[in-house]
GROMACS .gro file of C-alpha atoms in nm:
model
  212
    1MET     CA    1   0.000   0.000   0.000
    2LYS     CA    2   0.282   0.238   0.093
    3THR     CA    3   0.459   0.152  -0.232
    4LEU     CA    4   0.149   0.239  -0.430
    5ALA     CA    5   0.114   0.569  -0.245
    6ARG     CA    6   0.478   0.657  -0.308
    7THR     CA    7   0.438   0.577  -0.677
    8ALA     CA    8   0.129   0.794  -0.703
    9ALA     CA    9   0.301   1.080  -0.521
   10LYS     CA   10   0.601   1.053  -0.747
   11ALA     CA   11   0.383   1.057  -1.058
   12ALA     CA   12   0.194   1.358  -0.926
   13GLY     CA   13   0.521   1.536  -0.856
   14ILE     CA   14   0.647   1.469  -1.207
   15LEU     CA   15   0.319   1.589  -1.355
   16LEU     CA   16   0.330   1.906  -1.146
   17ALA     CA   17   0.689   1.976  -1.246
   18PHE     CA   18   0.606   1.918  -1.611
   19THR     CA   19   0.307   2.153  -1.586
   20ILE     CA   20   0.515   2.427  -1.425
   21VAL     CA   21   0.791   2.397  -1.684
   22PHE     CA   22   0.550   2.380  -1.977
   23THR     CA   23   0.350   2.679  -1.850
   24GLY     CA   24   0.670   2.875  -1.807
   25ILE     CA   25   0.779   2.797  -2.162
   26LEU     CA   26   0.438   2.902  -2.297
   27ALA     CA   27   0.444   3.227  -2.099
   28TYR     CA   28   0.796   3.306  -2.217
   29THR     CA   29   0.710   3.226  -2.580
   30TYR     CA   30   0.393   3.440  -2.565
   31ASP     CA   31   0.583   3.730  -2.414
   32ILE     CA   32   0.851   3.718  -2.684
   33THR     CA   33   0.614   3.670  -2.981
   34HIS     CA   34   0.356   3.919  -2.847
   35GLN     CA   35   0.617   4.195  -2.836
   36ALA     CA   36   0.737   4.107  -3.186
   37ILE     CA   37   0.381   4.099  -3.324
   38GLN     CA   38   0.294   4.431  -3.159
   39HIS     CA   39   0.615   4.584  -3.291
   40ASN     CA   40   0.538   4.465  -3.645
   41GLU     CA   41   0.178   4.590  -3.624
   42ASP     CA   42   0.294   4.931  -3.504
   43ASP     CA   43   0.548   4.953  -3.786
   44ALA     CA   44   0.285   4.861  -4.046
   45ARG     CA   45   0.037   5.116  -3.912
   46ARG     CA   46   0.303   5.386  -3.886
   47LYS     CA   47   0.401   5.326  -4.250
   48LEU     CA   48   0.038   5.327  -4.368
   49VAL     CA   49  -0.043   5.654  -4.190
   50ALA     CA   50   0.279   5.816  -4.310
   51ASP     CA   51   0.197   5.711  -4.667
   52THR     CA   52  -0.081   5.973  -4.676
   53LEU     CA   53   0.166   6.253  -4.599
   54PRO     CA   54   0.436   6.418  -4.809
   55LEU     CA   55   0.780   6.269  -4.757
   56HIS     CA   56   0.988   6.459  -4.500
   57SER     CA   57   0.693   6.688  -4.415
   58PHE     CA   58   0.698   6.587  -4.048
   59ASN     CA   59   0.950   6.469  -3.790
   60ASN     CA   60   0.744   6.339  -3.501
   61ASP     CA   61   0.632   5.986  -3.412
   62LEU     CA   62   0.282   5.966  -3.558
   63LEU     CA   63   0.170   5.684  -3.329
   64GLY     CA   64   0.278   5.890  -3.030
   65ASN     CA   65   0.046   6.170  -3.141
   66GLN     CA   66  -0.274   5.973  -3.170
   67ILE     CA   67  -0.615   6.131  -3.109
   68THR     CA   68  -0.941   5.947  -3.045
   69LEU     CA   69  -1.233   6.099  -3.233
   70PRO     CA   70  -1.598   6.040  -3.144
   71ALA     CA   71  -1.823   5.880  -3.403
   72ASP     CA   72  -1.936   6.136  -3.657
   73PRO     CA   73  -2.155   6.117  -3.970
   74LEU     CA   74  -1.904   6.329  -4.162
   75LEU     CA   75  -1.641   6.060  -4.102
   76GLY     CA   76  -1.888   5.779  -4.172
   77THR     CA   77  -1.803   5.628  -3.834
   78GLU     CA   78  -2.043   5.458  -3.595
   79SER     CA   79  -1.789   5.419  -3.315
   80PRO     CA   80  -1.486   5.622  -3.204
   81GLY     CA   81  -1.210   5.642  -3.461
   82LEU     CA   82  -0.850   5.754  -3.462
   83ALA     CA   83  -0.650   6.043  -3.601
   84TRP     CA   84  -0.277   6.109  -3.600
   85GLN     CA   85  -0.124   6.454  -3.586
   86ALA     CA   86   0.188   6.516  -3.793
   87ARG     CA   87   0.428   6.781  -3.664
   88GLN     CA   88   0.739   6.949  -3.794
   89ASN     CA   89   0.963   7.071  -3.512
   90GLY     CA   90   0.668   7.064  -3.276
   91GLN     CA   91   0.428   7.254  -3.500
   92PRO     CA   92   0.117   7.072  -3.630
   93VAL     CA   93   0.141   7.046  -4.009
   94ALA     CA   94  -0.116   6.781  -4.097
   95VAL     CA   95  -0.361   6.531  -3.959
   96VAL     CA   96  -0.449   6.182  -4.080
   97LEU     CA   97  -0.800   6.058  -4.005
   98GLU     CA   98  -0.980   5.728  -4.021
   99ALA     CA   99  -1.294   5.762  -4.232
  100THR     CA  100  -1.546   5.526  -4.385
  101ALA     CA  101  -1.751   5.540  -4.702
  102PRO     CA  102  -2.061   5.352  -4.586
  103ASP     CA  103  -2.221   5.317  -4.927
  104GLY     CA  104  -1.975   5.125  -5.140
  105TYR     CA  105  -2.113   4.874  -5.390
  106SER     CA  106  -2.046   4.585  -5.151
  107GLY     CA  107  -2.042   4.765  -4.819
  108LYS     CA  108  -1.813   4.990  -4.624
  109ILE     CA  109  -1.487   5.126  -4.763
  110ASN     CA  110  -1.241   5.215  -4.489
  111MET     CA  111  -0.982   5.482  -4.557
  112LEU     CA  112  -0.705   5.695  -4.415
  113ILE     CA  113  -0.723   6.058  -4.522
  114GLY     CA  114  -0.434   6.301  -4.480
  115VAL     CA  115  -0.510   6.674  -4.463
  116THR     CA  116  -0.250   6.947  -4.425
  117ALA     CA  117  -0.292   7.251  -4.200
  118ASP     CA  118  -0.414   7.463  -4.492
  119GLY     CA  119  -0.697   7.218  -4.566
  120THR     CA  120  -0.536   7.048  -4.863
  121LEU     CA  121  -0.553   6.673  -4.911
  122SER     CA  122  -0.207   6.521  -4.888
  123GLY     CA  123  -0.314   6.166  -4.957
  124VAL     CA  124  -0.597   5.914  -4.941
  125ARG     CA  125  -0.549   5.540  -4.895
  126VAL     CA  126  -0.811   5.267  -4.890
  127VAL     CA  127  -0.725   5.025  -4.612
  128SER     CA  128  -1.009   4.775  -4.654
  129HIS     CA  129  -1.314   4.713  -4.873
  130LYS     CA  130  -1.528   4.440  -5.028
  131GLU     CA  131  -1.579   4.590  -5.371
  132THR     CA  132  -1.604   4.369  -5.678
  133PRO     CA  133  -1.260   4.248  -5.793
  134GLY     CA  134  -1.165   4.398  -6.127
  135LEU     CA  135  -1.421   4.679  -6.109
  136GLY     CA  136  -1.429   4.835  -5.767
  137ASP     CA  137  -1.083   4.740  -5.653
  138TYR     CA  138  -0.913   5.010  -5.862
  139ILE     CA  139  -0.946   5.233  -5.556
  140GLU     CA  140  -0.645   5.044  -5.418
  141LEU     CA  141  -0.312   5.213  -5.487
  142ALA     CA  142  -0.152   4.875  -5.551
  143LYS     CA  143  -0.382   4.828  -5.853
  144SER     CA  144  -0.443   5.178  -5.983
  145GLU     CA  145  -0.326   5.539  -5.958
  146TRP     CA  146  -0.689   5.657  -5.935
  147ILE     CA  147  -0.666   5.735  -5.563
  148HIS     CA  148  -0.400   5.998  -5.641
  149LEU     CA  149  -0.675   6.209  -5.801
  150PHE     CA  150  -0.740   6.343  -5.451
  151ASP     CA  151  -0.387   6.474  -5.397
  152GLY     CA  152  -0.391   6.853  -5.364
  153LYS     CA  153  -0.769   6.881  -5.360
  154SER     CA  154  -0.953   7.089  -5.097
  155LEU     CA  155  -1.299   7.218  -5.015
  156THR     CA  156  -1.251   7.499  -5.264
  157GLN     CA  157  -1.052   7.310  -5.528
  158PRO     CA  158  -1.276   7.191  -5.678
  159ASP     CA  159  -1.583   7.370  -5.550
  160GLU     CA  160  -1.890   7.189  -5.415
  161THR     CA  161  -2.019   7.093  -5.760
  162GLY     CA  162  -1.687   6.941  -5.861
  163TRP     CA  163  -1.687   6.674  -5.592
  164LYS     CA  164  -1.854   6.414  -5.812
  165VAL     CA  165  -1.754   6.177  -6.088
  166LYS     CA  166  -1.752   6.331  -6.436
  167LYS     CA  167  -2.062   6.132  -6.527
  168ASP     CA  168  -2.252   6.332  -6.262
  169GLY     CA  169  -2.103   6.668  -6.365
  170GLY     CA  170  -1.803   6.660  -6.134
  171GLN     CA  171  -1.427   6.654  -6.192
  172PHE     CA  172  -1.330   6.300  -6.100
  173ASP     CA  173  -1.258   6.026  -6.349
  174TYR     CA  174  -1.412   5.685  -6.300
  175MET     CA  175  -1.406   5.341  -6.453
  176ALA     CA  176  -1.694   5.274  -6.692
  177GLY     CA  177  -1.945   5.037  -6.536
  178ALA     CA  178  -1.818   5.103  -6.185
  179THR     CA  179  -1.949   5.438  -6.067
  180ILE     CA  180  -2.092   5.339  -5.729
  181THR     CA  181  -1.750   5.282  -5.574
  182PRO     CA  182  -1.590   5.613  -5.680
  183ARG     CA  183  -1.907   5.803  -5.589
  184ALA     CA  184  -1.888   5.659  -5.237
  185VAL     CA  185  -1.518   5.735  -5.197
  186ILE     CA  186  -1.545   6.089  -5.338
  187LYS     CA  187  -1.837   6.172  -5.109
  188ALA     CA  188  -1.657   6.030  -4.805
  189VAL     CA  189  -1.338   6.226  -4.875
  190HIS     CA  190  -1.538   6.545  -4.932
  191HIS     CA  191  -1.720   6.492  -4.602
  192ALA     CA  192  -1.389   6.430  -4.423
  193LEU     CA  193  -1.261   6.765  -4.549
  194LYS     CA  194  -1.574   6.928  -4.407
  195TYR     CA  195  -1.508   6.754  -4.076
  196VAL     CA  196  -1.152   6.887  -4.063
  197ASP     CA  197  -1.278   7.235  -4.144
  198LEU     CA  198  -1.532   7.219  -3.860
  199HIS     CA  199  -1.285   7.076  -3.607
  200ARG     CA  200  -0.968   7.252  -3.715
  201ASN     CA  201  -0.890   7.396  -3.372
  202GLU     CA  202  -0.900   7.059  -3.196
  203LEU     CA  203  -0.723   6.863  -3.470
  204PHE     CA  204  -0.438   7.111  -3.505
  205ALA     CA  205  -0.408   7.206  -3.139
  206ALA     CA  206  -0.048   7.241  -3.028
  207HIS     CA  207  -0.071   6.955  -2.777
  208ALA     CA  208  -0.336   6.730  -2.927
  209GLY     CA  209  -0.247   6.363  -2.906
  210GLY     CA  210  -0.002   6.380  -2.620
  211LYS     CA  211   0.366   6.369  -2.715
  212PRO     CA  212   0.506   6.692  -2.860
   0.00000   0.00000   0.00000
């Protein structure tokens, strides 16, 4: 009986030791990979946000100057979104906002929109969408230069009537047979410019977003 008890105790001890060692290895592996994954995600986001801004136009860490924006119809958001303030030697020079075109052909089109301090668009990038491959996906920079049509545009250039595809009397080119997607993107970008104009003081405040 005592032998059986000793054997059981020994087995339990081995199992406990194995569990402790295995748990430790898992915790160590998670800690190492989690930091690497977070680092890679931050790098990817930093690059994507910076891609909407002119090269060398800022010298701050964009992710360190992040602002949380409440949901707003002009941004097409139904929950709080993010914005990043770009600064040059401490002075706000541009802001990059998350915005959504809710009325794409196949659903929402999520974008990053860069706007300089004078209200000019510095860049627009589509970050996700479900548009029809071959027709609606030309809004992606990797597949078309169409998204560059927004570069340099503002609320006054073109005026209100120009913020449409040419088929509707506006100034923006579109792909024949695929007008719903560009209409949605153009309207969303135009609305985002209006949002920036309405919230200029907060978005370009000297200390918005935390780190100077």
